[in-house]
Coordinates of C-alpha atoms and ligand atoms in Angstrom, one line a residue:
X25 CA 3.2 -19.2 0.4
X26 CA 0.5 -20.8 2.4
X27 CA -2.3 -23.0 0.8
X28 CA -5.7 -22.0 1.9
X29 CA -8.6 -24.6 0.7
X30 CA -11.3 -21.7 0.6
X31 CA -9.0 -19.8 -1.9
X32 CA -11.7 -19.1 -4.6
X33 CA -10.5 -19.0 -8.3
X34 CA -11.4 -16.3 -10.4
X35 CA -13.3 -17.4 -13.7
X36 CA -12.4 -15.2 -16.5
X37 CA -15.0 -14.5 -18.7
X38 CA -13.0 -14.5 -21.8
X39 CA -12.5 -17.9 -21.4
X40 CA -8.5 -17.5 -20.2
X41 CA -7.2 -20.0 -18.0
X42 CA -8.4 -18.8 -14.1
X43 CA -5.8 -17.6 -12.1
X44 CA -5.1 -18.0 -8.5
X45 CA -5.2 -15.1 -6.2
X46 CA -1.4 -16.8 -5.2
X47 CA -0.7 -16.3 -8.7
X48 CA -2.1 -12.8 -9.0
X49 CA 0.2 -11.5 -5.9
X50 CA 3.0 -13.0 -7.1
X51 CA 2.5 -11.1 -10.5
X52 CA 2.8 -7.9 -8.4
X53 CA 5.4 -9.3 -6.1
X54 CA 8.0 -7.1 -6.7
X55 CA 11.9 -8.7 -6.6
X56 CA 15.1 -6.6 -6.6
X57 CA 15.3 -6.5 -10.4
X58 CA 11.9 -5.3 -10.8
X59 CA 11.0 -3.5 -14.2
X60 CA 8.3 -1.0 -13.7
X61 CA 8.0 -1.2 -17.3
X62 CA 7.2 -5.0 -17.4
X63 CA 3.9 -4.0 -14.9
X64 CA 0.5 -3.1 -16.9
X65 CA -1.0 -0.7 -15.0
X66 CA -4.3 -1.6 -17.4
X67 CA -3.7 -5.7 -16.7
X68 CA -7.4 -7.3 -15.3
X69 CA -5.8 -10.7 -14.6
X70 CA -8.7 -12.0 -16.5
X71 CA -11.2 -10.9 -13.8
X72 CA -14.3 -9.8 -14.8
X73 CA -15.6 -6.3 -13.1
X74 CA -18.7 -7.1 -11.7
X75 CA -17.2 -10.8 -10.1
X76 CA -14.4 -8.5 -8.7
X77 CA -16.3 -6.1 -6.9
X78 CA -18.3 -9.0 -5.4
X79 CA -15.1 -10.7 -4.4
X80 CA -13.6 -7.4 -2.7
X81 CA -16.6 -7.5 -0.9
X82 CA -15.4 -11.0 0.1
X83 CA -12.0 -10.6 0.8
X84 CA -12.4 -7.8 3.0
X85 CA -15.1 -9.9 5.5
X86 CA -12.1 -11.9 6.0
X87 CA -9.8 -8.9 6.2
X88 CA -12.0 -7.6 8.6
X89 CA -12.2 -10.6 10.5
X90 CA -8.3 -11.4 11.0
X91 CA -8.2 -7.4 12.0
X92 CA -10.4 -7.9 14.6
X93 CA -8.0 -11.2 15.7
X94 CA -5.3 -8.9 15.7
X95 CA -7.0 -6.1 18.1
X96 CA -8.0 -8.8 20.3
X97 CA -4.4 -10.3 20.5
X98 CA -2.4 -6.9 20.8
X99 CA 0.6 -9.1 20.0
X100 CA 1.7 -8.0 16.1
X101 CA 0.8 -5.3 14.1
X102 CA 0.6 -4.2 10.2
X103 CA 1.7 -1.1 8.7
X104 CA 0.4 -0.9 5.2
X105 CA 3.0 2.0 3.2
X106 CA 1.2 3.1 0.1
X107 CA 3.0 5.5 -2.8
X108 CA 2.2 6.4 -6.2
X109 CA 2.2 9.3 -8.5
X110 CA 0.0 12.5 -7.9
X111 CA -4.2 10.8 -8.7
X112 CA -2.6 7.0 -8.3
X113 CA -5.3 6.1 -6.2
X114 CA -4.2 6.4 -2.7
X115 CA -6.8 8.1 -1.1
X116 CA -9.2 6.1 -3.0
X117 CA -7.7 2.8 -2.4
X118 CA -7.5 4.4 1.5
X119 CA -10.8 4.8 1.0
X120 CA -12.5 1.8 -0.1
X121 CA -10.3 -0.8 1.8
X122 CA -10.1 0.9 4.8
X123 CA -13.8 1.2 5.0
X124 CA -14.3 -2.2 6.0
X125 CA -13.0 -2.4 8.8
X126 CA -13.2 -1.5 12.4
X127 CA -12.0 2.0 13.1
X128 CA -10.8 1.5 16.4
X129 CA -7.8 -0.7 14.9
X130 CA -6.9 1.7 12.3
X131 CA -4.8 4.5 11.5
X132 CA -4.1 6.9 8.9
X133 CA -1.6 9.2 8.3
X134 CA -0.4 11.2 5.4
X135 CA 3.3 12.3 4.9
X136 CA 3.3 15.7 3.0
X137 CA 5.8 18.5 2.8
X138 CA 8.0 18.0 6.1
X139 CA 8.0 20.8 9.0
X140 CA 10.8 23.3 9.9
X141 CA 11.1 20.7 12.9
X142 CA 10.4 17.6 10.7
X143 CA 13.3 18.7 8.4
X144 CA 15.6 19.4 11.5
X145 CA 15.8 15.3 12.2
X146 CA 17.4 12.8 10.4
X147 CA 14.0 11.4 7.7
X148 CA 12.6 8.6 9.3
X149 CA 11.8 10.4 12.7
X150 CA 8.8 11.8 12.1
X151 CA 7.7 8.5 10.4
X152 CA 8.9 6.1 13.2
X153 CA 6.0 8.3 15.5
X154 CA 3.0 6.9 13.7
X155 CA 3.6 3.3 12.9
X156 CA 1.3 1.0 14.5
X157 CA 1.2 0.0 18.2
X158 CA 0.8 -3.9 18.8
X159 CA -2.7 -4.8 17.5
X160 CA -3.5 -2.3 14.6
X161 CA -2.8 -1.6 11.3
X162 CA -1.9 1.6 10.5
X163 CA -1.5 3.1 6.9
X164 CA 1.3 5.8 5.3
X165 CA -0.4 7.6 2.7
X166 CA 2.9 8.3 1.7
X167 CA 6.0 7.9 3.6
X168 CA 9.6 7.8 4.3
X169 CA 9.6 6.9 0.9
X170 CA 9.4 10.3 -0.1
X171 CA 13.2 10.8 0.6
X172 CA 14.3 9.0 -2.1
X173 CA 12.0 9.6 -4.3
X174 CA 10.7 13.7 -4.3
X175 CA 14.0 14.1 -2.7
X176 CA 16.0 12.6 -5.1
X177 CA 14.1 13.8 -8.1
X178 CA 14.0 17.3 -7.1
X179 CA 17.9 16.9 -6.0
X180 CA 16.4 18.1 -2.5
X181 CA 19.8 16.6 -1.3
X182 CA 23.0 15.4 -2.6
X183 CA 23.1 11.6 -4.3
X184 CA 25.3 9.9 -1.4
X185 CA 22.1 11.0 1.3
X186 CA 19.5 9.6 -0.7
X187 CA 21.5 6.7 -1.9
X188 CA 22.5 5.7 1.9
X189 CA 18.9 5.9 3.0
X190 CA 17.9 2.8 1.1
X191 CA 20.4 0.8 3.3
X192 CA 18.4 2.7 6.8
X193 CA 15.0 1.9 5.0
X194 CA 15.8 -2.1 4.9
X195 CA 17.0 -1.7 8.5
X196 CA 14.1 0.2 9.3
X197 CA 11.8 -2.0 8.1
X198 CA 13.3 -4.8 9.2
X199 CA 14.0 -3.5 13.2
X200 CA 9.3 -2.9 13.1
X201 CA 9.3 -6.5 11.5
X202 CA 11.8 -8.2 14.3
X203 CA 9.4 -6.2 16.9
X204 CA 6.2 -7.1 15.6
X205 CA 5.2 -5.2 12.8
X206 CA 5.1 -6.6 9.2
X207 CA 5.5 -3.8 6.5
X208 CA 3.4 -4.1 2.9
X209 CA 4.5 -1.9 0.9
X210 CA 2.1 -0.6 -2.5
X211 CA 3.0 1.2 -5.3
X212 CA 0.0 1.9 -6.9
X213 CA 0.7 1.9 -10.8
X214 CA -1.0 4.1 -12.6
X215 CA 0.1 4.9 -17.1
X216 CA 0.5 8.4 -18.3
X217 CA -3.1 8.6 -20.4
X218 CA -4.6 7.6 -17.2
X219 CA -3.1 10.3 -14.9
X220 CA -3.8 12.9 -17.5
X221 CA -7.3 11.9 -17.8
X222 CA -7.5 12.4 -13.5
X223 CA -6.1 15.5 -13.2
X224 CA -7.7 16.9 -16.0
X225 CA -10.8 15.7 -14.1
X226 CA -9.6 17.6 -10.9
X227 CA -9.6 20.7 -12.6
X228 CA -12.8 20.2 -14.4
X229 CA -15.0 19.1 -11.3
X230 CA -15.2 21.9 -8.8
X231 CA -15.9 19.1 -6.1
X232 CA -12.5 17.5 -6.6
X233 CA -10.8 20.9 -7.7
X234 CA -9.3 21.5 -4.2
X235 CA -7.1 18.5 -4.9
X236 CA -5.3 19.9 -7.9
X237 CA -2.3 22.0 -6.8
X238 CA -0.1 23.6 -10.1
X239 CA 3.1 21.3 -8.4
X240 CA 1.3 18.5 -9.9
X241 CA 2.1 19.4 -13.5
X242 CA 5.7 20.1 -12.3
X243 CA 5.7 16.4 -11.3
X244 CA 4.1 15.1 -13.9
X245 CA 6.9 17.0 -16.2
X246 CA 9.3 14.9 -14.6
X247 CA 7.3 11.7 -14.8
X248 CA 10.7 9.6 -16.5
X249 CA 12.6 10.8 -13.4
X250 CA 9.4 9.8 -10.8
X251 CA 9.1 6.2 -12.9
X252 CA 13.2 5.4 -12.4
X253 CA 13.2 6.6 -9.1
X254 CA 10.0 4.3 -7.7
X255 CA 12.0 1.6 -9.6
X256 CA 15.4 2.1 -7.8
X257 CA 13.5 2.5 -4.6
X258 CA 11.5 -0.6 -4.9
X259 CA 14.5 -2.4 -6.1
X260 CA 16.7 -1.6 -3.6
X261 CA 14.0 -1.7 -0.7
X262 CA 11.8 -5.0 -1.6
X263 CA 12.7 -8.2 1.3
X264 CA 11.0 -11.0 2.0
X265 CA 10.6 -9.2 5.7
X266 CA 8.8 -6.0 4.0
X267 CA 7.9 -7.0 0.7
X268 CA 6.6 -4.4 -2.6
X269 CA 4.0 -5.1 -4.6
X270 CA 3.4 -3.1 -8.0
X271 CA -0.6 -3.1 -7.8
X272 CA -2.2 -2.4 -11.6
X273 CA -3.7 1.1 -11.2
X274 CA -5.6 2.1 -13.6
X275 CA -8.5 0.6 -13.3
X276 CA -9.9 0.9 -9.6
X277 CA -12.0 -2.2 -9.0
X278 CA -8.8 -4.3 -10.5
X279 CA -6.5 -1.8 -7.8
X280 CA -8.9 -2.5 -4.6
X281 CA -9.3 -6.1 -4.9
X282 CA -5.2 -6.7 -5.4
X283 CA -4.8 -4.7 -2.4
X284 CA -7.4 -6.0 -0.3
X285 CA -6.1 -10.0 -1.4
X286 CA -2.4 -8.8 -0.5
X287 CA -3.4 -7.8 3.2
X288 CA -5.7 -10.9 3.5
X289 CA -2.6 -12.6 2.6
X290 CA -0.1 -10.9 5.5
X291 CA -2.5 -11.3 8.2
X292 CA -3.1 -15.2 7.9
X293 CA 0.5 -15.2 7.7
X294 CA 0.7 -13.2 10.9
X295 CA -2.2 -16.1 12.3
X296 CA -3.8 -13.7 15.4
X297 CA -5.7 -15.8 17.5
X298 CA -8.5 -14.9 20.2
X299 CA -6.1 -14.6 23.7
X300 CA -7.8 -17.4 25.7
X301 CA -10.6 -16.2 28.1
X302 CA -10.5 -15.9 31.9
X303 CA -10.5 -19.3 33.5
X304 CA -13.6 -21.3 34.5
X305 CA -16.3 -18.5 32.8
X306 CA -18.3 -20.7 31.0
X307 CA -20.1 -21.6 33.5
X308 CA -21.4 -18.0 34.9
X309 CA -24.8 -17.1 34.1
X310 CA -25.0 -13.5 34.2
X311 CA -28.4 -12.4 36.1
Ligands
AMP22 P1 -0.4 15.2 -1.1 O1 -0.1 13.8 -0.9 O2 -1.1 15.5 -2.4 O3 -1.0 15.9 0.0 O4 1.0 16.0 -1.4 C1 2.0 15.9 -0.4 C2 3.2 16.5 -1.0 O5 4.3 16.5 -0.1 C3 3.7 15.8 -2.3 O6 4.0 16.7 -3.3 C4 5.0 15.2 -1.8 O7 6.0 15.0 -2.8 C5 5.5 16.1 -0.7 N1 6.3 15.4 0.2 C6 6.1 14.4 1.0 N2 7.1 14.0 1.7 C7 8.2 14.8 1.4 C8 9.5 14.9 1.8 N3 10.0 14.1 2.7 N4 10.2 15.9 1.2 C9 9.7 16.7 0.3 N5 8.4 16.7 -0.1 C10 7.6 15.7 0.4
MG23 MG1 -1.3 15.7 -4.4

């Protein structure tokens, strides 16, 4: 991983040892034995709240500056893929990250249900349409990842489909890496109690009712079956090329700034630079 002098450290106030934000991703770094159940969706790394929401405020000025790098350069491009249970935070984290920066570089696209004519192609067609062109970032709110994971769970299709996709998924990903896009992949990891407490919340606030559909509790049935299929997936799917990180998500402040530090960390790897200006311009004086 690249060293950065201006890394800050965060200070815990409980006195804990400070941890690096190279420590913190690498905590959530996600390697082919990954154990969902050795992630604490409640962990804090130490930070303290109010230190963290000033930091995010940090972290995404530089975000927002190496996006900006990127537009200008139109040479590589980030597609951020985020998935998580029904109220795991990814319109919220879509939300609050995605805020920062300049819209003109962005996109966002959400992956429900598929169409009559979505369902007619082969999965990854409708998802290959919307990832980024050369100089944006664009972000799934879910994605093809939905084919082995709703798919498999609801036995949408027989084992040997799903199973072969996670071999097209790593070549996928690794075809938009080779032509210029680098794929971050969240799962946003949210407990039980916590997912209860949301959706309960859903159907108590008739501002945030509209969100609640009956297919959630269906889902949330199954949650055993949704937990060992986001395992498998992430397992079989994590590469240094397109890498998964299992982001702690039950607490939003500790969720937003461990996805903000994760992108901050892919675009100085990607290193856009300003394309040089026209020759000899520093010398006009415009009248
Ligand atoms: P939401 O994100 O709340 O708008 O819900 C979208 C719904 O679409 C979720 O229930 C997903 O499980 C479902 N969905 C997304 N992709 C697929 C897919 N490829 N096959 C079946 N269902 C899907
Ligand atoms: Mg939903």
């Amino acid at each position: 991983m690249a060293e950065h002098p201006d890394d800050e450290r965060a200070e815990s106030v409980t006195g804990l040892e400070p941890i690096t934000d190279e420590t913190v991703l690498d905590r959530c770094r996600a390697g082919t034995d990954a154990v969902l159940a050795e992630h604490d969706p409640r962990e804090t790394f130490g930070w303290d709240k109010r230190d963290a929401k000033a930091r995010f405020g940090d972290v995404t000025d530089e975000v927002s500056a190496l996006q900006q790098r990127l537009y200008a350069e139109g040479e590589r491009a980030l597609l951020m893929v985020l998935q998580g249970i029904d109220a795991g935070g990814k319109g919220g984290t879509i939300r609050s990250v995605m805020n920062q920066l300049n819209p003109a570089g962005v996109s966002v696209h959400g992956f429900g249900v598929p169409s009559e004519e979505e369902r007619a192609h082969d999965f990854l067609w409708r998802i290959h349409a919307h990832t980024p062109e050369l100089g944006k970032i664009a972000v799934f709110d879910r994605s093809h990842y939905e084919d082995v994971l709703v798919v498999r769970v609801k036995q949408l299709v027989p084992e040997s489909v799903w199973r072969g996709r996670f071999a097209h998924i790593r070549n996928f990903e690794a075809l938009l890496d080779d032509e210029g896009t680098t794929v971050v992949k969240f799962f946003l990891n949210v407990s039980s109690e916590e997912q209860r407490e949301r959706l309960q919340d859903r159907i108590d606030d008739p501002e945030e009712r509209w969100k609640f559909r009956a297919g959630d509790l269906d889902d949330r049935a199954l949650w055993d079956e949704y937990q060992a299929a986001f395992q498998d997936a992430i397992r079989e799917t994590t590469t240094d090329a397109a890498p998964w990180y299992v982001v702690p998500g039950d607490r939003k402040w500790v969720r937003n700034l461990v996805v903000a530090l994760a992108l901050r960390h892919h675009l100085r790897l990607i290193g856009p630079e300003y394309p040089p200006a026209e020759e000899d311009i520093e010398h006009i004086v415009v009248t």
